[in-house]
Amino acid sequence: MSEEGAAAPAAPRWQVLGFVLLTAMGGYAVAVSLRLGLWRQGSPGEGLFPFITAVTMMTFSLIGLVGALRAVPRPEATGAELRDAPLRIGVYVAGLVFYAAALDALGFIVSTIVAVVFILRCAERYSWLTAFALAAGTAAGCQVLFVSWLGAILPTGFLWDALFY
Amino acid sequence: MDLLHSIAVGFATALTIKNVIYCFVGTFVGTVIGVLPGLGPVATISLLLPFSFTMDVTSAVILMAGIFYGAQYGGSITAILVRIPGEASSVVTCLDGYAMARKGRAGAALGIAAFGSFIAGVAVTIALFLVGPAMSGFALAFGPAEYTALVLLGLLLVTQLSSGSQSKALLMVSFGLLLSTVGRDPIYGTERFTFGIFSLFDGLNMALLAMGLFGVSELLIMAEGGAANAEPIAQPRTLRELLPNADDWRRSALPILRGTVLGFFLGLLPGGGATLSSFSSYVLERRVAKEPMRFGHGAIEGVAGPESANNAAAQSSFVPLLSLGIPANAVMAVILGALLVQGITPGPTLIASRPELFFGVIASMLVGNLMLIVLNVPLISIFVQLLRVPGSILAPLIIVFCVVGAYTLSNSAAEVIIMIGFGIAGYLMRKIELDPAPLVLAFVLGNILETNFRQSLLVGKGTLSLFYTRPIAASLLACSAVLIAMQVIKAFSAPRRKGG
């Protein structure tokens, strides 16, 4: 199930870190499953199924970890675009987190405009005007499609309600 | 009631002006909500439920059925064009459909999805007239042990999907199963892995998982190289390039046939339905392909089979509902609610007591599939224009669609945060060459597997006896054992061959 347009693979040290994290998650799930109990009054308990899956997950994470430790180091990408990649990813993630956090407080339209302008301006280097026009158009289009046509309930922003009503 | 009389009753009901209009509205609304991630058929049909109480019951079920199978096709549009599965059953369509779109073959992918769905829909409608009432007994042969064995076999087969390491695929399967245990325990109701977070009490939502792991992670991959600098996707230049060509049809004929048969049978099983069918069809096509390495890189068989299977299953899942009163999935459960409120208890006597309802709904599926093809094929050229939109404009659209889709699931920003979390996790997984698709399938099947496994142990008084005393379960487990043995032999023989 390989994917078209897949990401450039991370360096082996990041792969090692990833498998360590997955192993740790498996270990935590094993501990929680044991606490929940594997067997209860002659029948399977709440922890039995998570325990089996967590042990399987840990086993295959460890196999992946061994593979990553044995992997031959690849030359790391040095292009200007890839050097900027962490910054762009950071801007996108920050924009998304802000969007989710501000949705209830600022409402759908304002939080959409702020998040999209931030991403287009800081990650994609669009001019303020273009970024604002694209963001406003997206917010207005979605408001019409989802709220007016499909009757979806989107937040109007409790902050505005508190300030103006 | 003989076959011809059944068909006459069915079409006399389905072809009344009122029911044709309801069928059209259902397929149109279904296609639209299928395109939009998050806003699925369950939510839409639930919203329509109060209105259905005042409608004629047959018309209400025709409308709801149209929404359901319309959504199966609609879900594939965004899966092919922007790699966001509108429905869980479209997750596998992302793999080869999106790869085809990147190669300038979006029209062919959308076309084969539409024609495959239509062919499957028509074939299943005919099959339902012929053997529908008799086939309802098939679902009754499956108890908890059979389900456990079937799902285990399905999960083992899904690891075959991975063109990379099988151990990584198994890691993703086990991770998906573990995520499916988040929320209340299905038997005792105890909270598991919820960390006291209210949004997690009912478990993780499949749509959030799919939107995060596929949609948001794709956005971050796009951002890595700069969405504004994203490689332009090849565009079809002529009308011929917009539709499947002769070679596409040659490659797709058997996958459509196999997908239809598989979808028909899996749709009859409670818990089976469209998602399991599309995944199973993808696995099957990859197994029987002469060049399995083409899968994931734009193999049209990877679109034709699953799309036919999910439509076939969406339709056949009405049989256990109407003839046994067993809802095969959440949509069927909502429709069951609508029937019960109207004073109709689905069961073995329904076909004899309300033939216009049973056969009318089946006949309306043929009408609905015809409407879907008339509605969607001319729109392919318009859908493909979406690929002309530059990445920098597409990126905010994807963000807003995903956020709105996640928010509308339960009108809560917490769902959006969960989706973003999965998006970041999906991006990191893809960076360390872990494919999220087996995780999503395992997540879908996890609840069915756990419930049936524990029920099997309960019925077997704490032993595994049910798994070897029931013939279907034992046969399915034997198939799994053969599959594992083949993998072990392959793993051991590979280094020897390399060594010469």
XYZ file of C-alpha atoms in Angstrom:
665
model
C 0.000 0.000 0.000
C 2.693 2.455 -0.904
C 1.595 5.966 -1.549
C 2.012 8.307 -4.434
C 3.470 11.637 -3.390
C 4.776 10.165 -0.146
C 6.849 12.167 2.313
C 10.624 12.191 2.096
C 11.652 9.617 4.725
C 13.112 10.918 7.969
C 16.724 10.302 8.963
C 17.354 6.989 10.845
C 17.705 8.763 14.202
C 14.154 10.099 13.826
C 12.976 6.628 12.831
C 14.573 5.242 16.012
C 12.816 7.935 18.036
C 9.493 7.101 16.364
C 9.747 3.394 17.160
C 10.859 4.134 20.742
C 7.744 6.292 21.134
C 5.487 3.561 19.733
C 7.119 0.964 22.008
C 6.565 3.252 24.993
C 2.894 3.720 24.021
C 2.522 -0.045 23.789
C 4.167 -0.439 27.209
C 1.826 2.120 28.755
C -1.200 0.356 27.212
C 0.004 -2.987 28.639
C 0.234 -1.428 32.110
C -3.269 0.105 31.847
C -4.716 -3.189 30.533
C -3.271 -5.127 33.464
C -4.763 -2.568 35.838
C -8.172 -2.941 34.147
C -7.984 -6.713 34.607
C -7.622 -9.486 32.040
C -10.243 -11.820 33.512
C -13.326 -11.145 35.624
C -15.542 -13.780 37.284
C -14.709 -16.514 34.782
C -15.128 -14.287 31.735
C -12.833 -11.991 29.739
C -12.222 -8.649 31.442
C -11.971 -5.110 30.078
C -8.201 -5.304 29.811
C -7.888 -8.565 27.846
C -8.271 -7.249 24.299
C -6.204 -4.061 24.829
C -3.533 -6.241 26.483
C -3.288 -8.569 23.457
C -3.153 -5.665 20.982
C -0.665 -3.674 23.091
C 1.693 -6.664 23.425
C 1.480 -7.187 19.631
C 2.142 -3.494 19.072
C 5.154 -3.521 21.372
C 6.562 -6.607 19.656
C 6.358 -5.103 16.175
C 7.587 -1.696 17.391
C 10.678 -3.425 18.792
C 11.192 -5.236 15.467
C 10.933 -1.828 13.737
C 13.357 -0.333 16.261
C 15.951 -3.031 15.597
C 15.534 -2.433 11.850
C 15.952 1.335 12.271
C 19.078 0.860 14.420
C 20.589 -1.391 11.747
C 19.632 0.936 8.853
C 22.444 2.459 6.830
C 22.438 6.255 7.364
C 21.112 8.118 4.316
C 22.570 11.437 3.227
C 20.264 14.132 4.612
C 18.576 16.544 2.232
C 20.269 19.924 2.126
C 18.160 21.885 -0.406
C 16.969 25.374 0.525
C 13.317 24.272 0.287
C 13.847 21.393 2.705
C 15.788 23.626 5.104
C 12.661 25.813 5.312
C 10.387 22.800 5.690
C 10.361 22.641 9.536
C 9.435 26.337 9.678
C 6.582 25.864 7.206
C 5.323 22.755 8.990
C 5.528 24.676 12.286
C 3.472 27.544 10.837
C 0.832 25.139 9.494
C 0.596 23.263 12.803
C 0.461 26.516 14.805
C -2.225 27.866 12.459
C -4.306 24.690 12.821
C -3.973 24.630 16.616
C -4.941 28.307 16.826
C -7.907 27.642 14.527
C -9.204 24.828 16.740
C -8.603 26.792 19.944
C -10.193 30.022 18.670
C -13.198 28.466 16.926
C -15.595 28.671 19.872
C -14.338 32.045 21.128
C -13.979 33.996 17.879
C -16.512 32.140 15.783
C -16.104 30.387 12.458
C -15.632 33.398 10.147
C -13.076 35.357 12.191
C -11.010 32.319 13.250
C -10.982 31.034 9.643
C -9.743 34.383 8.309
C -7.052 34.755 10.993
C -5.778 31.158 10.650
C -5.723 31.163 6.845
C -4.083 34.621 6.616
C -1.429 33.486 9.117
C -0.654 30.327 7.115
C -0.654 31.994 3.698
C 1.392 34.980 4.886
C 3.943 33.210 7.095
C 4.350 29.826 5.371
C 3.567 30.600 1.738
C 4.820 34.228 1.678
C 1.711 35.676 0.031
C 1.144 39.430 0.228
C -1.200 40.593 3.007
C -3.832 41.589 0.460
C -3.833 38.282 -1.439
C -3.773 36.283 1.795
C -6.697 38.263 3.202
C -8.695 38.011 -0.028
C -8.207 34.229 -0.199
C -9.055 33.787 3.490
C -12.160 35.977 3.331
C -13.364 34.225 0.170
C -12.860 30.785 1.751
C -14.682 31.796 4.944
C -17.594 33.394 3.074
C -17.927 30.473 0.633
C -17.914 27.913 3.432
C -20.416 29.937 5.480
C -22.824 29.949 2.515
C -22.266 26.253 1.693
C -22.344 24.779 5.176
C -24.588 27.115 7.154
C -26.991 28.606 4.599
C -27.398 25.594 2.298
C -26.678 22.556 4.439
C -27.945 23.928 7.737
C -24.789 22.979 9.661
C -24.312 24.680 13.019
C -21.003 26.538 13.164
C -19.865 28.648 16.136
C -20.646 32.370 16.019
C -18.143 33.201 18.815
C -19.016 33.607 22.478
C -16.477 36.430 22.763
C -18.500 38.609 20.389
C -21.711 37.636 22.136
C -20.194 38.675 25.489
C -18.826 41.967 24.101
C -21.770 43.173 22.077
C -24.889 41.629 23.601
C -45.192 -14.426 -4.690
C -43.377 -15.252 -7.927
C -40.432 -13.305 -9.282
C -42.299 -11.406 -12.009
C -45.004 -10.338 -9.605
C -42.322 -9.145 -7.136
C -40.653 -7.077 -9.874
C -44.003 -5.625 -10.950
C -44.895 -4.656 -7.384
C -41.426 -3.173 -6.853
C -41.403 -0.985 -9.946
C -45.034 0.044 -9.572
C -44.031 1.468 -6.185
C -40.620 2.907 -7.144
C -41.801 4.609 -10.343
C -44.567 6.740 -8.861
C -43.740 10.432 -9.368
C -43.513 11.010 -5.629
C -41.025 8.171 -5.074
C -38.928 9.120 -8.133
C -38.575 12.643 -6.694
C -37.638 11.297 -3.237
C -35.122 8.969 -4.863
C -33.550 11.866 -6.805
C -33.382 14.076 -3.713
C -31.817 11.198 -1.756
C -29.106 10.409 -4.314
C -28.319 14.114 -4.839
C -28.098 14.913 -1.125
C -26.148 11.670 -0.597
C -23.585 12.652 -3.237
C -23.172 16.121 -1.703
C -22.749 14.896 1.862
C -20.435 12.126 0.606
C -18.157 14.810 -0.850
C -18.022 16.721 2.425
C -15.837 15.017 5.026
C -17.417 14.516 8.424
C -21.022 15.184 7.414
C -21.821 11.528 6.707
C -25.035 9.662 5.854
C -25.685 8.706 9.496
C -25.831 12.355 10.567
C -27.899 13.378 7.537
C -30.415 10.555 7.862
C -30.666 11.250 11.601
C -31.477 14.906 10.826
C -34.176 13.765 8.396
C -35.681 11.322 10.884
C -38.307 13.718 12.336
C -39.508 14.592 8.802
C -39.784 10.905 7.877
C -42.437 10.363 10.546
C -44.934 12.370 8.521
C -44.023 10.708 5.207
C -45.273 7.485 3.678
C -42.953 4.791 5.075
C -41.878 3.427 1.664
C -41.014 6.930 0.411
C -39.072 7.622 3.610
C -36.978 4.458 3.210
C -36.427 5.199 -0.523
C -35.155 8.693 0.407
C -32.847 7.352 3.124
C -31.555 4.547 0.911
C -30.750 7.112 -1.813
C -28.747 9.171 0.676
C -26.823 6.079 1.762
C -25.715 4.774 -1.623
C -25.352 8.312 -3.045
C -22.845 9.012 -0.252
C -20.805 5.968 -1.275
C -20.133 7.563 -4.672
C -19.808 11.113 -3.355
C -17.165 9.974 -0.882
C -14.941 8.822 -3.698
C -14.828 12.251 -5.415
C -12.707 14.010 -2.781
C -10.758 10.784 -2.138
C -9.637 10.790 -5.778
C -9.125 14.530 -6.213
C -7.619 15.709 -2.919
C -6.972 12.509 -0.934
C -9.633 13.254 1.678
C -12.007 10.308 2.040
C -15.532 11.713 2.315
C -16.649 8.368 3.757
C -14.824 5.577 5.612
C -15.592 3.284 2.680
C -13.596 5.614 0.389
C -10.349 5.336 2.358
C -8.853 2.754 -0.017
C -9.946 4.793 -3.037
C -7.464 7.441 -1.859
C -4.573 5.083 -2.523
C -4.859 4.496 -6.252
C -7.487 7.115 -7.106
C -5.315 9.972 -5.872
C -2.252 8.465 -7.541
C -4.226 8.353 -10.816
C -5.258 11.996 -10.349
C -1.629 13.027 -9.899
C -0.862 11.374 -13.207
C -3.607 13.314 -14.995
C -6.072 10.408 -14.872
C -8.589 11.834 -12.395
C -11.346 11.665 -15.021
C -10.719 7.963 -15.654
C -10.677 7.278 -11.900
C -13.927 9.195 -11.307
C -15.469 7.575 -14.378
C -14.618 4.026 -13.370
C -15.842 4.776 -9.826
C -19.176 5.970 -11.257
C -19.585 3.164 -13.801
C -18.334 0.509 -11.367
C -20.799 1.701 -8.726
C -23.586 1.702 -11.313
C -22.821 -1.800 -12.616
C -22.561 -3.142 -9.056
C -25.759 -1.360 -8.080
C -27.736 -2.808 -10.986
C -26.313 -6.321 -10.505
C -27.101 -6.287 -6.788
C -30.622 -4.998 -7.406
C -31.272 -7.929 -9.760
C -29.663 -10.335 -7.274
C -31.825 -8.955 -4.471
C -34.980 -9.609 -6.498
C -33.832 -13.154 -7.266
C -32.287 -14.352 -4.018
C -32.712 -11.503 -1.511
C -35.358 -13.091 0.696
C -33.534 -16.455 0.684
C -30.117 -14.892 1.375
C -31.229 -13.323 4.607
C -30.569 -16.672 6.307
C -26.883 -16.348 5.396
C -26.445 -13.646 8.030
C -27.894 -15.932 10.701
C -25.142 -18.532 10.121
C -22.607 -16.042 11.458
C -22.215 -16.045 15.216
C -19.500 -14.392 17.345
C -16.879 -17.088 16.619
C -17.402 -16.752 12.845
C -17.114 -12.963 13.029
C -13.937 -13.155 15.077
C -12.387 -15.587 12.590
C -13.546 -13.496 9.597
C -12.138 -10.257 11.005
C -8.852 -11.937 11.956
C -8.506 -13.255 8.414
C -9.357 -9.789 7.062
C -6.693 -8.176 9.237
C -4.084 -10.705 8.167
C -4.974 -10.063 4.548
C -4.686 -6.332 5.038
C -1.042 -6.690 5.949
C -0.627 -8.031 2.421
C -1.608 -4.570 1.193
C 1.683 -3.169 2.308
C 4.314 -3.089 -0.375
C 6.855 -2.343 2.343
C 7.649 -4.252 5.502
C 4.919 -6.592 6.751
C 6.051 -6.108 10.330
C 5.359 -2.377 9.933
C 1.888 -3.198 8.560
C 1.262 -5.482 11.546
C 2.461 -2.705 13.860
C -0.097 -0.362 12.289
C -2.852 -3.005 12.537
C -2.172 -3.532 16.253
C -2.037 0.245 16.818
C -5.406 0.616 15.053
C -6.915 -2.149 17.208
C -5.573 -0.471 20.335
C -7.086 2.881 19.300
C -10.442 1.156 18.797
C -10.459 0.283 22.521
C -10.477 3.968 23.540
C -13.789 4.842 25.224
C -16.269 2.718 27.137
C -15.777 -1.030 27.287
C -18.471 -2.618 25.049
C -19.572 -5.148 27.697
C -18.973 -3.644 31.160
C -18.996 0.059 30.214
C -15.719 0.774 32.045
C -13.712 3.739 30.714
C -10.504 2.795 28.935
C -7.714 5.153 27.795
C -9.969 8.227 28.060
C -7.651 10.209 30.408
C -10.827 11.772 31.820
C -11.464 13.621 28.536
C -15.205 13.835 27.948
C -14.913 13.715 24.123
C -13.186 10.327 24.363
C -15.897 8.633 26.454
C -17.737 7.408 23.360
C -14.505 6.391 21.656
C -12.608 7.955 18.783
C -14.589 8.903 15.705
C -13.698 7.115 12.492
C -14.167 10.305 10.424
C -11.700 12.227 12.635
C -9.148 9.476 12.281
C -9.501 9.322 8.483
C -9.528 13.110 7.991
C -6.495 13.536 10.241
C -4.402 10.643 8.979
C -5.170 11.271 5.312
C -6.355 14.877 4.823
C -4.347 16.885 7.378
C -1.197 14.775 6.967
C -1.381 15.319 3.182
C -1.608 19.045 3.854
C 1.549 18.912 5.979
C 3.356 16.920 3.281
C 2.262 19.616 0.831
C 3.539 22.282 3.232
C 6.910 20.585 3.474
C 7.771 21.593 -0.065
C 5.677 24.783 0.059
C 2.071 24.562 -1.116
C 2.692 27.442 -3.522
C 5.550 25.466 -5.126
C 3.605 22.182 -5.182
C 4.184 20.159 -8.302
C 1.256 20.871 -10.657
C -1.003 17.872 -11.163
C -1.209 16.742 -14.784
C -4.474 17.754 -16.452
C -6.522 15.704 -18.897
C -6.463 17.561 -22.211
C -9.149 15.850 -24.277
C -12.613 14.426 -23.637
C -11.212 10.924 -24.236
C -8.751 11.454 -21.373
C -11.632 12.406 -19.089
C -13.254 8.986 -19.286
C -11.934 5.428 -18.886
C -10.401 4.110 -22.135
C -10.594 0.575 -23.590
C -7.534 -0.568 -21.617
C -9.060 0.795 -18.393
C -12.253 -1.151 -19.078
C -10.291 -4.330 -19.833
C -8.396 -3.992 -16.549
C -11.522 -3.054 -14.572
C -14.072 -5.606 -15.806
C -13.096 -8.453 -13.483
C -12.412 -6.217 -10.444
C -15.921 -4.753 -10.843
C -17.390 -8.264 -11.023
C -15.392 -9.523 -8.028
C -16.120 -6.340 -6.045
C -19.836 -6.722 -6.731
C -19.965 -10.349 -5.539
C -17.804 -9.633 -2.478
C -19.769 -6.494 -1.580
C -23.088 -8.324 -1.971
C -22.139 -11.051 0.524
C -20.283 -8.835 3.008
C -23.150 -6.342 2.948
C -25.463 -9.086 4.207
C -23.372 -9.515 7.354
C -24.118 -7.296 10.328
C -21.055 -5.109 10.886
C -19.797 -5.890 7.388
C -21.077 -3.157 5.138
C -19.426 -0.806 2.724
C -16.132 -0.150 4.543
C -15.189 -3.791 5.093
C -16.203 -4.583 1.510
C -14.063 -1.874 -0.074
C -10.994 -2.875 1.963
C -11.540 -6.580 1.243
C -11.948 -5.886 -2.456
C -8.687 -3.905 -2.539
C -6.842 -6.760 -0.809
C -8.370 -9.281 -3.201
C -7.430 -7.275 -6.295
C -3.879 -6.883 -5.101
C -3.657 -10.608 -4.401
C -4.884 -11.658 -7.831
C -3.033 -8.947 -9.810
C -0.234 -10.015 -12.135
C 1.697 -6.876 -11.188
C 0.786 -6.117 -7.548
C 3.507 -3.469 -7.363
C 1.336 -1.188 -9.517
C -1.073 -0.861 -6.600
C -0.627 2.400 -4.730
C 0.814 4.006 -7.856
C -2.381 4.472 -9.845
C -3.738 0.980 -10.627
C -7.292 1.430 -11.900
C -8.224 -1.991 -10.476
C -7.630 -0.456 -7.023
C -10.459 2.000 -7.715
C -12.841 -0.202 -9.740
C -13.019 -3.115 -7.267
C -13.492 -1.190 -3.994
C -15.942 1.316 -5.484
C -18.104 -1.505 -6.883
C -17.861 -3.389 -3.594
C -18.919 -0.481 -1.387
C -21.969 0.288 -3.513
C -22.954 -3.391 -3.689
C -22.634 -3.697 0.092
C -24.570 -0.479 0.734
C -27.509 -2.005 -1.128
C -27.368 -5.595 0.089
C -27.180 -4.390 3.713
C -30.912 -3.616 3.394
C -31.704 -7.362 3.247
C -30.874 -8.263 6.875
C -32.645 -5.063 7.981
C -35.888 -5.607 6.105
C -36.133 -9.391 6.276
C -34.609 -10.100 9.703
C -34.802 -6.762 11.489
C -31.001 -6.823 11.973
C -29.312 -3.494 11.184
C -25.986 -4.193 9.446
C -24.513 -0.787 10.301
C -25.276 2.586 11.919
C -27.243 3.865 8.893
C -29.442 0.767 8.935
C -29.948 1.224 12.683
C -31.298 4.745 12.080
C -33.579 3.469 9.295
C -34.762 0.700 11.631
C -35.680 3.442 14.110
C -37.706 5.225 11.419
C -39.572 1.998 10.586
C -40.322 1.198 14.236
C -41.697 4.697 14.878
C -44.084 4.177 11.936
C -45.278 0.948 13.538
C -43.486 -1.407 11.151
C -41.405 -4.168 12.702
C -39.018 -5.554 10.097
C -38.714 -9.329 10.162
C -39.329 -12.522 8.209
C -43.022 -11.661 7.707
C -42.373 -8.210 6.227
C -41.923 -9.491 2.649
C -45.342 -11.149 2.740
C -47.152 -8.421 4.688
C -45.608 -5.319 3.029
C -44.281 -6.450 -0.395
C -44.485 -2.889 -1.769
C -42.023 -1.770 0.926
C -39.444 -4.544 0.449
C -39.561 -4.750 -3.358
C -40.277 -1.028 -3.808
C -37.065 -0.109 -1.973
C -35.090 -2.652 -4.034
C -36.550 -1.349 -7.326
C -35.820 2.240 -6.268
C -32.138 1.283 -6.001
C -32.088 0.599 -9.746
C -33.749 3.962 -10.400
C -31.349 5.656 -7.968
C -28.259 4.146 -9.564
C -29.430 5.329 -12.966
C -29.874 8.817 -11.512
C -26.417 8.700 -9.959
C -24.745 7.932 -13.276
C -26.767 10.591 -15.133
C -25.982 13.061 -12.360
C -22.283 12.330 -11.955
C -20.718 11.400 -15.289
C -21.438 14.783 -16.944
C -19.995 16.449 -13.831
C -16.645 14.644 -14.065
C -15.131 17.395 -16.227
C -16.237 19.961 -13.615
C -14.858 17.926 -10.703
C -11.516 17.570 -12.515
C -11.247 21.373 -12.785
C -10.624 21.299 -9.035
C -7.138 20.011 -9.837
C -6.363 23.293 -11.633
C -6.640 25.104 -8.307
C -3.100 25.952 -7.131
C -1.841 24.176 -4.013
C -1.700 27.442 -2.073
C -5.442 27.971 -2.571
C -6.284 24.299 -2.154
C -4.419 24.185 1.186
C -6.733 26.632 3.056
C -9.751 24.950 1.475
C -8.596 21.544 2.750
C -7.976 23.067 6.209
C -11.424 24.652 6.386
C -13.235 21.579 5.007
C -11.506 19.291 7.496
C -12.129 21.668 10.418
C -15.810 22.154 9.523
C -16.213 18.396 8.968
C -14.679 17.622 12.359
C -16.627 20.352 14.178
C -20.026 19.353 12.794
C -19.631 15.773 14.056
C -20.646 16.888 17.565
C -20.444 20.688 17.467
C -17.288 20.638 19.548
C -13.842 22.156 19.022
C -12.378 19.190 20.933
C -13.089 17.016 17.882
C -11.064 19.455 15.761
C -8.126 19.179 18.157
C -8.309 15.365 18.031
C -8.333 15.489 14.219
C -5.302 17.807 14.164
C -3.542 15.447 16.579
C -4.145 12.565 14.196
C -2.986 14.747 11.304
C 0.360 15.414 12.993
C 0.639 11.728 13.963
C -0.127 10.717 10.357
C 2.556 13.055 9.037
C 5.138 11.654 11.468
C 4.105 8.082 10.590
C 4.602 8.758 6.907
C 8.008 10.293 7.677
C 9.115 7.041 9.310
C 7.597 5.020 6.440
C 4.584 3.696 8.361
C 1.461 3.454 6.210
C -1.677 4.719 8.031
C -4.164 2.739 5.870
C -3.874 -0.627 7.767
C -4.333 1.346 10.999
C -7.622 2.795 9.750
C -8.991 -0.608 8.693
C -7.981 -2.189 12.004
C -9.658 0.687 13.832
C -12.901 0.112 11.898
C -12.858 -3.611 12.635
C -11.514 -3.368 16.191
C -14.844 -3.002 17.946
C -16.416 -5.886 15.977
C -13.382 -8.078 16.713
C -13.280 -7.341 20.440
C -17.016 -7.726 21.034
C -17.249 -11.000 19.119
C -14.019 -12.415 20.568
C -15.221 -11.775 24.115
C -18.699 -13.117 23.347
C -17.102 -16.273 21.901
C -15.148 -16.741 25.127
C -18.276 -16.139 27.197
C -20.362 -18.636 25.199
C -17.473 -21.117 25.302
C -17.393 -20.749 29.133
C -13.948 -19.190 29.087
C -12.476 -21.603 26.537
C -11.676 -21.259 22.827
C -13.857 -24.287 22.010
C -16.222 -22.328 19.735
C -13.405 -21.615 17.309
C -12.737 -25.276 16.500
C -16.194 -26.793 16.949
C -18.036 -24.497 14.518
C -17.215 -25.361 10.892
C -17.272 -21.844 9.366
C -15.110 -20.394 12.148
C -12.699 -23.320 11.991
C -12.395 -23.007 8.184
C -11.728 -19.276 8.367
C -9.100 -19.790 11.073
C -7.505 -22.533 8.971
C -7.246 -20.038 6.095
C -5.525 -17.583 8.475
C -3.118 -20.319 9.599
C -2.263 -21.147 5.970
C -1.667 -17.459 5.275
C 0.690 -17.134 8.273
C 2.525 -20.328 7.263
C 2.975 -18.989 3.720
C 4.398 -15.734 5.081
C 6.799 -17.564 7.398
C 8.010 -19.796 4.534
C 8.403 -16.729 2.306
C 10.358 -14.882 5.004
C 12.726 -17.813 5.576
C 13.234 -18.622 1.896
C 13.964 -15.004 0.866
C 17.413 -14.705 2.555
C 18.428 -18.142 1.173
C 17.524 -17.088 -2.359
C 19.475 -13.894 -1.871
C 22.421 -15.904 -0.570
C 22.254 -17.994 -3.722
